Coordinates of C-alpha atoms and ligand atoms in Angstrom, one line a residue:
K807 CA 0.0 0.0 0.0
Q808 CA 1.2 3.5 -0.7
P809 CA 1.7 5.7 2.4
Q810 CA -0.2 8.9 2.5
I811 CA 2.0 11.9 2.1
M812 CA 1.2 15.3 3.7
L813 CA 2.9 18.5 3.2
A814 CA 3.5 20.7 6.2
H815 CA 5.7 23.6 7.1
D816 CA 7.9 24.1 10.2
E817 CA 8.2 27.3 12.2
N818 CA 10.7 28.7 9.7
G819 CA 8.5 28.0 6.8
A820 CA 10.6 25.1 5.5
P821 CA 8.5 22.3 3.9
V822 CA 8.3 19.1 5.8
L823 CA 6.9 15.9 4.3
I824 CA 4.9 13.8 6.7
L825 CA 4.4 10.2 5.8
R826 CA 1.5 8.5 7.4
E827 CA 1.4 4.8 6.8
E828 CA -2.1 3.5 6.5
E829 CA -1.2 0.3 8.2
K830 CA 1.2 0.1 11.1
R831 CA 3.8 -2.6 10.4
K832 CA 3.8 -5.4 12.8
R833 CA 6.7 -7.4 11.4
L834 CA 10.1 -6.0 10.5
S835 CA 13.0 -8.0 9.3
G836 CA 16.6 -7.7 8.1
A837 CA 18.1 -4.3 7.4
E838 CA 14.7 -2.7 8.0
A839 CA 14.4 -4.1 11.5
L840 CA 17.9 -3.0 12.3
S841 CA 17.4 0.5 11.0
S842 CA 14.1 0.9 12.9
H843 CA 15.6 -0.4 16.2
I844 CA 18.6 1.8 15.9
G845 CA 16.5 4.8 15.1
I846 CA 14.6 4.4 18.3
A847 CA 17.7 3.8 20.4
T848 CA 19.6 6.8 19.0
S849 CA 16.6 9.1 19.5
V850 CA 16.5 8.1 23.1
A851 CA 20.2 8.6 23.5
G852 CA 19.9 12.0 21.8
T853 CA 17.4 13.1 24.4
V854 CA 19.6 12.3 27.3
S855 CA 22.9 13.4 25.8
T856 CA 22.1 17.0 26.5
S857 CA 22.0 16.1 30.2
L858 CA 25.6 14.8 30.2
G859 CA 28.3 16.4 32.3
P860 CA 28.5 19.3 34.8
K861 CA 27.0 21.7 32.3
G862 CA 24.3 19.3 31.2
R863 CA 20.8 20.6 31.1
D864 CA 18.0 19.3 33.4
K865 CA 14.9 17.6 32.1
L866 CA 11.4 18.5 33.2
I867 CA 9.2 15.4 33.0
I868 CA 5.5 15.4 33.4
D869 CA 4.1 11.9 34.0
S870 CA 0.7 10.6 32.9
S871 CA -0.9 11.6 36.3
G872 CA 0.5 15.1 36.0
G873 CA 3.4 14.6 38.5
L874 CA 6.5 16.7 37.9
T875 CA 10.1 15.6 38.0
I876 CA 13.1 17.8 37.4
T877 CA 16.3 15.8 37.0
N878 CA 19.4 15.3 35.1
D879 CA 19.9 11.7 36.3
G880 CA 20.0 9.4 33.3
A881 CA 18.3 6.4 34.9
T882 CA 15.4 8.6 36.2
I883 CA 14.9 10.3 32.8
M884 CA 14.9 7.0 31.1
T885 CA 12.5 5.4 33.6
K886 CA 10.1 8.4 33.5
M887 CA 10.2 8.6 29.7
D888 CA 8.7 5.1 29.7
S889 CA 9.3 4.4 26.0
P890 CA 6.5 2.3 24.6
S891 CA 8.8 0.5 22.2
Q892 CA 10.7 -2.6 23.3
I893 CA 14.0 -1.2 22.1
G894 CA 13.3 1.9 24.2
K895 CA 12.7 -0.4 27.1
L896 CA 15.9 -2.2 26.5
I897 CA 17.9 1.1 26.6
T898 CA 16.1 2.0 29.8
S899 CA 17.1 -1.2 31.4
L900 CA 20.7 -0.5 30.3
S901 CA 20.6 2.7 32.3
K902 CA 18.9 1.0 35.3
C903 CA 21.4 -1.8 35.3
Q904 CA 24.3 0.7 35.5
D905 CA 22.4 2.5 38.3
F906 CA 21.8 -0.7 40.2
E907 CA 25.4 -2.0 40.0
I908 CA 27.3 1.2 40.1
G909 CA 25.0 4.2 40.8
D910 CA 26.6 6.7 38.4
G911 CA 27.4 6.8 34.7
T912 CA 23.7 6.3 33.9
T913 CA 23.6 9.0 31.2
G914 CA 27.0 8.1 29.8
V915 CA 26.1 4.5 29.2
V916 CA 23.0 5.4 27.1
V917 CA 24.9 8.1 25.1
L918 CA 27.6 5.6 24.3
A919 CA 25.2 2.9 23.3
G920 CA 23.4 5.3 21.0
A921 CA 26.7 6.3 19.3
L922 CA 27.8 2.6 19.0
L923 CA 24.5 1.8 17.3
E924 CA 24.6 4.8 15.0
H925 CA 28.0 3.8 13.8
A926 CA 26.9 0.2 13.5
L927 CA 24.1 1.2 11.2
K928 CA 26.4 3.1 8.9
L929 CA 28.6 0.0 8.6
S930 CA 25.6 -2.2 8.0
K931 CA 24.4 0.1 5.3
S932 CA 27.8 -0.1 3.6
G933 CA 27.4 -3.8 3.3
I934 CA 29.1 -5.3 6.4
H935 CA 27.1 -8.1 8.0
P936 CA 25.8 -7.2 11.5
I937 CA 27.4 -10.2 13.1
R938 CA 30.8 -9.1 11.7
I939 CA 30.2 -5.7 13.2
A940 CA 29.2 -7.2 16.6
D941 CA 32.4 -9.3 16.6
G942 CA 34.5 -6.3 15.7
F943 CA 32.9 -4.3 18.6
E944 CA 33.7 -7.1 21.0
T945 CA 37.4 -7.0 20.0
A946 CA 37.3 -3.2 20.4
L947 CA 35.8 -3.5 23.8
K948 CA 38.6 -5.8 24.9
I949 CA 41.2 -3.3 23.8
A950 CA 39.2 -0.5 25.5
T951 CA 38.9 -2.2 28.8
K952 CA 42.5 -3.3 28.8
T953 CA 43.5 0.3 28.1
L954 CA 41.3 1.6 30.9
E955 CA 42.9 -0.9 33.4
E956 CA 46.4 0.0 32.3
S957 CA 45.8 3.8 32.5
S958 CA 44.0 3.6 35.9
E959 CA 45.5 4.9 39.1
K960 CA 45.0 4.1 42.7
F961 CA 43.1 6.5 44.9
M962 CA 43.9 6.9 48.6
I963 CA 40.6 6.2 50.2
D964 CA 41.8 6.8 53.8
N965 CA 41.7 10.5 53.2
R966 CA 38.3 12.1 54.0
E967 CA 39.2 15.3 52.4
K968 CA 40.0 13.6 49.1
L969 CA 36.7 11.7 49.2
I970 CA 34.9 15.0 49.8
E971 CA 36.5 16.5 46.7
V972 CA 35.4 13.5 44.6
A973 CA 31.9 13.7 46.0
M974 CA 31.9 17.4 45.1
T975 CA 32.8 16.6 41.5
T976 CA 29.9 14.2 41.3
L977 CA 27.5 16.6 42.8
G978 CA 28.8 19.5 40.6
S979 CA 26.3 18.6 37.8
K980 CA 23.2 18.5 40.1
I981 CA 20.6 20.9 41.1
I982 CA 22.0 21.0 44.7
N983 CA 25.4 22.3 43.5
K984 CA 25.0 25.5 45.5
N985 CA 25.9 23.7 48.7
L986 CA 28.4 21.5 47.2
R987 CA 30.9 21.2 50.1
Q988 CA 28.2 20.6 52.7
M989 CA 26.4 18.0 50.6
A990 CA 29.6 16.2 49.7
E991 CA 30.6 16.1 53.4
I992 CA 27.2 14.5 54.2
A993 CA 27.6 11.9 51.5
V994 CA 31.2 11.0 52.5
D995 CA 30.5 10.9 56.3
A996 CA 27.3 8.8 55.8
V997 CA 29.3 6.2 53.8
L998 CA 32.3 6.3 56.1
S999 CA 30.1 5.9 59.2
V1000 CA 28.7 2.6 57.9
A1001 CA 31.6 1.3 55.8
D1002 CA 33.4 -1.8 56.7
L1003 CA 36.9 -0.8 55.7
E1004 CA 38.4 -4.2 56.3
R1005 CA 36.0 -6.0 54.0
R1006 CA 36.0 -2.9 51.7
D1007 CA 32.2 -2.9 51.6
V1008 CA 29.4 -0.5 52.4
D1009 CA 25.9 -1.7 53.2
F1010 CA 23.5 1.0 51.9
E1011 CA 20.7 -0.5 54.0
L1012 CA 22.4 1.1 57.0
I1013 CA 22.0 4.6 55.5
K1014 CA 18.4 5.7 55.9
I1015 CA 17.1 8.6 53.8
R1016 CA 14.4 10.8 55.3
K1017 CA 13.0 13.7 53.3
K1018 CA 10.9 16.5 54.7
A1019 CA 9.5 19.4 52.6
G1020 CA 9.9 22.8 54.0
G1021 CA 13.2 24.5 55.0
K1022 CA 16.2 25.0 52.9
I1023 CA 18.5 22.6 51.2
E1024 CA 21.3 23.7 53.5
D1025 CA 19.3 22.5 56.5
T1026 CA 20.0 19.0 55.1
R1027 CA 22.2 17.1 57.6
L1028 CA 23.5 13.7 58.7
I1029 CA 22.2 12.3 61.9
K1030 CA 24.2 9.5 63.6
G1031 CA 21.1 7.5 64.3
L1032 CA 17.5 7.6 63.3
V1033 CA 14.9 10.3 62.6
L1034 CA 11.2 9.9 63.1
D1035 CA 9.0 12.3 61.2
T1036 CA 6.7 13.1 64.1
D1037 CA 6.5 14.7 67.5
F1038 CA 6.0 13.5 71.1
T1039 CA 2.4 12.6 71.8
H1040 CA 2.0 15.1 74.6
S1041 CA 3.3 18.7 74.3
Q1042 CA 4.5 18.8 77.9
M1043 CA 6.5 15.7 77.8
A1044 CA 10.3 16.2 78.4
K1045 CA 11.9 17.1 75.1
E1046 CA 14.9 15.0 75.7
V1047 CA 15.7 11.6 77.1
K1048 CA 19.3 10.7 77.9
D1049 CA 20.4 7.0 77.9
A1050 CA 16.9 6.1 76.7
K1051 CA 15.5 2.6 77.2
I1052 CA 13.1 2.2 74.3
A1053 CA 9.9 0.1 74.3
I1054 CA 9.1 -0.6 70.6
L1055 CA 5.4 -1.5 70.4
N1056 CA 3.4 -3.1 67.7
V1057 CA 0.2 -2.9 69.9
P1058 CA -2.1 0.1 70.3
L1059 CA -2.5 1.7 73.7
E1060 CA -6.2 1.6 73.3
P1061 CA -8.9 -0.5 75.0
P1062 CA -9.9 -3.6 73.2
K1063 CA -12.6 -2.9 70.6
P1064 CA -15.9 -4.7 70.9
E1065 CA -16.4 -7.4 68.3
I1066 CA -18.4 -6.4 65.3
G1067 CA -22.1 -7.1 65.8
Y1068 CA -22.2 -6.3 69.5
K1069 CA -23.8 -3.2 70.8
L1070 CA -22.6 -1.4 73.9
I1071 CA -25.4 0.5 75.5
V1072 CA -24.4 3.1 78.1
D1073 CA -27.7 4.6 79.3
S1074 CA -26.9 5.6 82.9
V1075 CA -24.3 7.5 84.8
E1076 CA -23.4 4.4 86.7
K1077 CA -22.8 2.4 83.6
Y1078 CA -20.6 5.2 82.1
E1079 CA -18.6 5.4 85.3
S1080 CA -18.1 1.7 85.4
L1081 CA -16.9 1.7 81.8
Y1082 CA -14.6 4.6 82.6
T1083 CA -13.1 2.8 85.6
T1084 CA -12.6 -0.4 83.6
E1085 CA -10.9 1.5 80.8
Q1086 CA -8.8 3.5 83.3
A1087 CA -7.7 0.2 85.0
F1088 CA -6.8 -1.2 81.6
F1089 CA -4.6 1.8 80.7
T1090 CA -3.1 1.9 84.1
E1091 CA -2.1 -1.7 83.7
M1092 CA -0.5 -1.1 80.3
V1093 CA 1.4 1.9 81.5
D1094 CA 2.5 0.0 84.7
K1095 CA 3.8 -2.7 82.5
I1096 CA 5.8 -0.2 80.4
K1097 CA 7.1 1.4 83.7
A1098 CA 8.0 -2.0 85.2
S1099 CA 10.1 -2.9 82.1
G1100 CA 12.3 0.1 82.8
A1101 CA 11.3 1.9 79.6
T1102 CA 12.0 5.6 79.5
F1103 CA 10.7 6.2 75.9
V1104 CA 7.9 4.5 73.9
V1105 CA 7.6 4.2 70.2
C1106 CA 4.3 2.7 69.0
Q1107 CA 3.2 1.7 65.5
W1108 CA -0.4 2.4 66.4
G1109 CA -2.5 5.0 68.1
F1110 CA -2.9 5.9 71.8
D1111 CA -6.0 6.8 73.6
D1112 CA -5.8 10.3 75.1
E1113 CA -6.2 8.7 78.6
A1114 CA -3.2 6.4 78.0
N1115 CA -1.2 9.4 76.7
H1116 CA -2.0 11.3 79.8
L1117 CA -0.8 8.4 82.0
L1118 CA 2.4 8.1 80.0
Y1119 CA 3.0 11.9 80.5
Q1120 CA 2.3 11.5 84.2
A1121 CA 4.7 8.7 84.4
G1122 CA 7.4 10.9 82.7
I1123 CA 7.7 8.6 79.7
P1124 CA 7.8 10.5 76.4
A1125 CA 6.2 8.7 73.5
V1126 CA 5.7 8.6 69.8
R1127 CA 2.7 7.1 68.1
W1128 CA 1.8 6.1 64.5
A1129 CA 5.4 5.3 63.7
L1130 CA 5.8 3.7 60.2
A1131 CA 6.4 0.0 59.9
D1132 CA 9.9 0.5 58.4
E1133 CA 10.7 3.1 61.2
I1134 CA 9.8 0.5 63.8
E1135 CA 11.9 -2.1 62.1
G1136 CA 14.8 0.3 61.7
L1137 CA 14.5 1.3 65.3
A1138 CA 14.6 -2.3 66.5
I1139 CA 17.7 -3.0 64.5
A1140 CA 19.5 0.2 65.4
T1141 CA 18.8 0.1 69.2
G1142 CA 18.9 -3.6 69.7
G1143 CA 15.3 -3.8 71.0
S1144 CA 12.5 -6.2 70.1
I1145 CA 9.2 -5.3 68.5
I1146 CA 6.6 -6.1 71.1
S1147 CA 3.2 -7.4 70.1
R1148 CA 1.9 -8.2 73.6
F1149 CA 2.3 -6.1 76.7
D1150 CA 3.1 -9.2 78.7
D1151 CA 6.2 -9.7 76.6
L1152 CA 7.7 -6.4 77.7
S1153 CA 10.9 -6.9 79.8
P1154 CA 14.2 -5.0 80.3
S1155 CA 15.8 -7.3 77.8
T1156 CA 13.3 -6.3 75.0
L1157 CA 14.1 -2.6 75.3
G1158 CA 16.3 -0.8 72.8
N1159 CA 19.2 1.5 73.8
A1160 CA 20.1 5.0 72.6
K1161 CA 22.2 7.7 74.2
L1162 CA 19.9 10.5 73.3
V1163 CA 16.3 10.9 72.1
R1164 CA 15.2 14.4 71.3
E1165 CA 12.2 16.2 70.0
E1166 CA 13.4 19.0 67.8
T1167 CA 11.5 21.9 66.4
L1168 CA 12.3 22.8 62.8
G1169 CA 12.0 26.4 61.9
T1170 CA 8.3 26.9 62.7
Q1171 CA 6.7 25.8 65.9
T1172 CA 4.5 23.1 64.2
D1173 CA 7.2 21.2 62.4
R1174 CA 8.9 18.7 64.6
I1175 CA 11.0 15.6 64.3
V1176 CA 12.3 13.1 66.8
T1177 CA 16.0 12.1 66.6
I1178 CA 17.4 9.0 68.1
E1179 CA 21.2 9.1 68.4
G1180 CA 24.0 7.1 69.8
C1181 CA 22.1 3.8 69.1
E1182 CA 23.5 0.5 70.2
N1183 CA 24.2 -0.3 66.6
E1184 CA 26.3 2.7 65.9
K1185 CA 26.5 2.0 62.2
I1186 CA 23.0 3.2 61.3
V1187 CA 22.8 6.8 60.1
T1188 CA 20.1 9.0 58.5
V1189 CA 20.5 11.6 55.8
F1190 CA 17.8 14.0 56.7
I1191 CA 17.0 16.0 53.5
R1192 CA 15.3 19.3 53.6
G1193 CA 14.1 21.3 50.6
S1194 CA 11.4 23.7 49.5
N1195 CA 9.3 21.1 47.8
E1196 CA 9.0 17.4 46.8
I1197 CA 10.7 18.0 43.4
M1198 CA 13.8 19.5 45.1
L1199 CA 13.8 16.7 47.7
D1200 CA 13.7 14.0 45.1
E1201 CA 16.5 15.4 43.0
A1202 CA 18.6 16.1 46.1
E1203 CA 18.1 12.5 47.1
R1204 CA 19.2 11.2 43.7
A1205 CA 22.2 13.5 43.7
L1206 CA 23.3 12.4 47.2
H1207 CA 22.7 8.8 46.3
D1208 CA 25.0 9.2 43.2
A1209 CA 27.7 10.8 45.4
M1210 CA 27.4 8.1 48.0
C1211 CA 27.7 5.5 45.3
V1212 CA 30.9 7.0 44.0
V1213 CA 32.4 7.0 47.5
R1214 CA 31.3 3.4 48.1
N1215 CA 32.7 2.4 44.7
L1216 CA 36.1 3.9 45.7
I1217 CA 36.0 2.0 48.9
R1218 CA 35.3 -1.2 47.1
D1219 CA 37.9 -0.6 44.4
P1220 CA 40.0 2.5 44.6
S1221 CA 41.2 2.3 41.0
I1222 CA 40.3 5.4 39.1
V1223 CA 40.3 6.7 35.5
F1224 CA 40.0 10.3 34.4
G1225 CA 36.6 11.9 33.6
G1226 CA 35.7 14.7 31.3
G1227 CA 35.9 12.2 28.4
A1228 CA 39.6 11.6 29.1
A1229 CA 39.2 7.9 29.6
E1230 CA 37.1 7.6 26.4
L1231 CA 39.8 9.5 24.4
C1232 CA 42.5 7.3 25.8
A1233 CA 40.6 4.1 24.8
S1234 CA 39.7 5.5 21.4
L1235 CA 43.3 6.3 20.7
A1236 CA 44.4 2.8 21.8
I1237 CA 41.8 1.2 19.5
E1238 CA 42.9 3.4 16.5
Q1239 CA 46.5 2.3 17.2
S1240 CA 45.6 -1.4 17.2
M1241 CA 44.0 -1.2 13.8
E1242 CA 47.1 -1.6 11.8
D1243 CA 47.4 -5.3 12.0
V1244 CA 43.9 -6.5 11.4
S1245 CA 41.7 -7.3 8.3
T1246 CA 39.8 -4.4 6.6
V1247 CA 36.4 -5.4 7.8
E1248 CA 37.5 -5.7 11.4
Q1249 CA 39.4 -2.4 10.9
R1250 CA 36.2 -0.6 10.0
A1251 CA 34.4 -2.0 13.0
L1252 CA 37.2 -1.0 15.3
R1253 CA 37.3 2.5 13.8
A1254 CA 33.6 2.8 14.3
F1255 CA 33.9 1.8 18.0
A1256 CA 36.7 4.3 18.5
E1257 CA 34.6 7.1 16.9
A1258 CA 31.6 6.1 19.0
L1259 CA 33.7 6.6 22.1
D1260 CA 34.4 10.2 21.0
V1261 CA 30.7 11.0 21.5
I1262 CA 31.4 11.4 25.2
P1263 CA 34.0 14.3 24.9
I1264 CA 32.0 15.7 22.0
S1265 CA 28.8 15.8 24.1
L1266 CA 30.6 17.2 27.1
A1267 CA 32.1 19.9 25.0
R1268 CA 28.8 20.7 23.2
N1269 CA 26.9 20.9 26.5
S1270 CA 29.5 23.3 27.9
G1271 CA 29.2 25.6 25.0
L1272 CA 32.6 24.7 23.5
D1273 CA 33.2 23.9 19.8
P1274 CA 32.8 20.1 19.9
I1275 CA 34.8 19.1 16.8
K1276 CA 37.7 21.4 17.5
T1277 CA 37.8 20.4 21.2
L1278 CA 37.9 16.7 20.3
A1279 CA 40.7 17.2 17.7
D1280 CA 42.8 19.3 20.1
L1281 CA 42.4 16.9 23.0
K1282 CA 43.1 13.9 20.9
A1283 CA 46.2 15.4 19.5
K1284 CA 47.3 16.5 23.0
Q1285 CA 46.7 13.0 24.5
K1286 CA 48.6 11.4 21.6
L1287 CA 51.5 13.6 22.0
T1288 CA 51.8 13.6 25.8
K1289 CA 50.5 10.0 26.4
D1290 CA 48.7 11.5 29.4
S1291 CA 45.4 9.8 29.9
A1292 CA 44.2 12.6 32.2
I1293 CA 43.6 15.1 29.4
G1294 CA 39.8 15.8 29.0
V1295 CA 37.2 18.5 28.4
D1296 CA 37.6 21.6 30.5
C1297 CA 33.8 21.9 31.0
M1298 CA 34.1 24.3 34.0
E1299 CA 36.5 26.5 32.1
R1300 CA 39.2 26.3 34.7
G1301 CA 41.9 26.9 32.1
T1302 CA 43.3 23.4 32.1
T1303 CA 42.5 20.2 30.4
D1304 CA 44.3 18.2 33.1
M1305 CA 41.5 16.3 34.8
R1306 CA 44.0 15.1 37.5
S1307 CA 44.4 18.7 38.7
Q1308 CA 40.6 19.4 38.3
L1309 CA 39.9 16.3 40.3
V1310 CA 37.6 15.0 37.7
F1311 CA 37.7 11.2 37.8
E1312 CA 35.5 8.2 37.7
T1313 CA 36.0 4.8 39.2
L1314 CA 37.5 2.2 36.9
S1315 CA 34.7 -0.2 37.7
S1316 CA 32.1 2.3 36.6
K1317 CA 33.8 3.1 33.3
V1318 CA 34.4 -0.5 32.5
Q1319 CA 30.8 -1.4 33.3
Q1320 CA 29.6 1.5 31.0
F1321 CA 31.7 0.2 28.1
Q1322 CA 30.6 -3.3 28.7
L1323 CA 26.9 -2.6 29.0
A1324 CA 26.8 -0.3 26.0
T1325 CA 28.6 -2.9 23.9
Q1326 CA 26.4 -5.7 25.1
V1327 CA 23.2 -3.9 24.3
T1328 CA 24.6 -2.9 20.8
R1329 CA 25.5 -6.5 20.1
M1330 CA 22.1 -7.6 21.2
I1331 CA 20.3 -5.2 18.9
L1332 CA 22.7 -6.1 16.0
K1333 CA 21.8 -9.7 16.4
I1334 CA 18.1 -9.2 16.1
D1335 CA 17.0 -10.2 12.6
T1336 CA 13.3 -10.0 12.8
S1337 CA 10.9 -8.4 15.3
I1338 CA 7.3 -9.2 15.5
D1339 CA 5.2 -6.9 17.6
F1340 CA 1.7 -8.2 18.4
T1341 CA 1.1 -5.3 20.8
D1342 CA 1.4 -2.6 18.1
K1343 CA -2.1 -1.3 17.6
E1344 CA -3.3 0.9 14.7
E1345 CA -3.5 4.5 15.8
Ligands
ADP2789 P1 26.1 10.3 34.4 O1 24.6 10.1 34.7 O2 26.5 9.4 33.2 O3 27.0 10.1 35.6 P2 26.6 13.1 34.5 O4 25.6 14.1 34.0 O5 26.8 13.0 35.9 O6 26.2 11.7 33.8 O7 28.0 13.4 33.7 C1 29.1 12.6 33.9 C2 30.1 12.9 32.9 O8 30.6 14.3 33.1 C3 31.3 12.1 33.0 O9 31.8 11.8 31.7 C4 32.3 12.9 33.8 O10 33.6 12.6 33.6 C5 32.0 14.3 33.3 N1 32.3 15.3 34.3 C6 31.8 15.5 35.5 N2 32.3 16.6 36.1 C7 33.1 17.1 35.3 C8 33.9 18.3 35.3 N3 34.0 19.1 36.4 N4 34.6 18.6 34.2 C9 34.6 17.8 33.1 N5 33.8 16.7 33.0 C10 33.1 16.3 34.1

């Protein structure tokens, strides 16, 4: 069938032909399939490439329910874009995979995959079989990773100051870059507080993130313990408990509810008084059990009756109600207490321990939190993020998460390569050099891979307002001449292309993973010969 052709004009008056196929194709094969898949992948990569680097632009995404997100985090952009095509989903999973394993480099991996696919398409159009291209890329990947390993350097992780500088570099491209130093310190101290330096590992489960809208981003802080987003149940309870013994309750401080179907008729003063006395006795017994256990602070997952609350106040035991399930669990782990489901189970050995529990007022009188510090398990910390609204809070969380990932990755493996496209340039040059002694077809695949790597310095330069082609040529010539793998794009216009002195580096593991994932997905797409899409509906 002939496609319908429509003539339209763009905003500059230039004619544009719009082809509207009468019937949406459901089956694509051979070169057509490859071309269509690569088209989708490169358009996705093109969208995120403008977010790459310290001068990358942010994206405003409005989801189907009208929710707003402002971010420059690759994995988030990809997830929120929610591409309907399977290839788009594949590229999204690429970014997520990098995010899950490493935490940063989520934009770079997509941009690189897009460039690899674009170059592969050119080769395929010139008659080289996709499988030969895929194999050539595999060879190029081996050369690239070997070069990365050889050019990597060891980073001294025992130096807090150095780690802060690294975290500052990561945070430099994020919205929260106004409070760089403070945010970087929070990220580094959070990771160092929970890190097991002997086993060289960091358990992120021990770093809790709590966000609270209101306040300024600079009010964000690290608390060496837990934060409950609530206040004490009675305004006159002591604001502070030292050496707290904490009862962690999963039972409400309320009288038992009558079963459904029963009616309780209170039609006389006597009956009311009798009911009141029974309830009173019930609460007194509960609070007595709490007192007898030696508890000096109560956290309850459920509600309290006012009467019970008053009794706790009289007993001098501050309390928190309606704590979230994960707060209760975190508290039990942090303070070494047990979660109690029956008052009879309360005993001194079930109580958690913390050096200081405090109710804090934030800015206004109505905004309060409860902090629990000096817990028995000292390794649990909370990053308490403040910001004017949810959008800021979410982006701050993502940025801090990226920075913490970089610090954790350095602790796991302190090998680093240089950023600003320096590592890509170095690998690209090494591949070009290796081309002399291979067959012509392989040579072309290797060259394509080398050129695809150049997309990173090119995008960084473009996003920073530099001339991309000239910058690339200059940097390549300089690296070739000096053999210095630290020469990269001076995005911040500091007057030097030496990424070593600019402290722009990335972990070797992150860069290797980026190269591997991007190549893997490219090979995967190259190997697809036919795609049949039964979900594709006619518009
Ligand atoms: P990703 O999500 O891939 O981590 P980013 O937007 O954080 O993407 O950008 C990372 C890229 O920016 C890397 O190539 C990194 O080397 C580079 N980069 C970061 N900071 C700087 C800087 N100050 N100068 C030059 N390049 C930088």
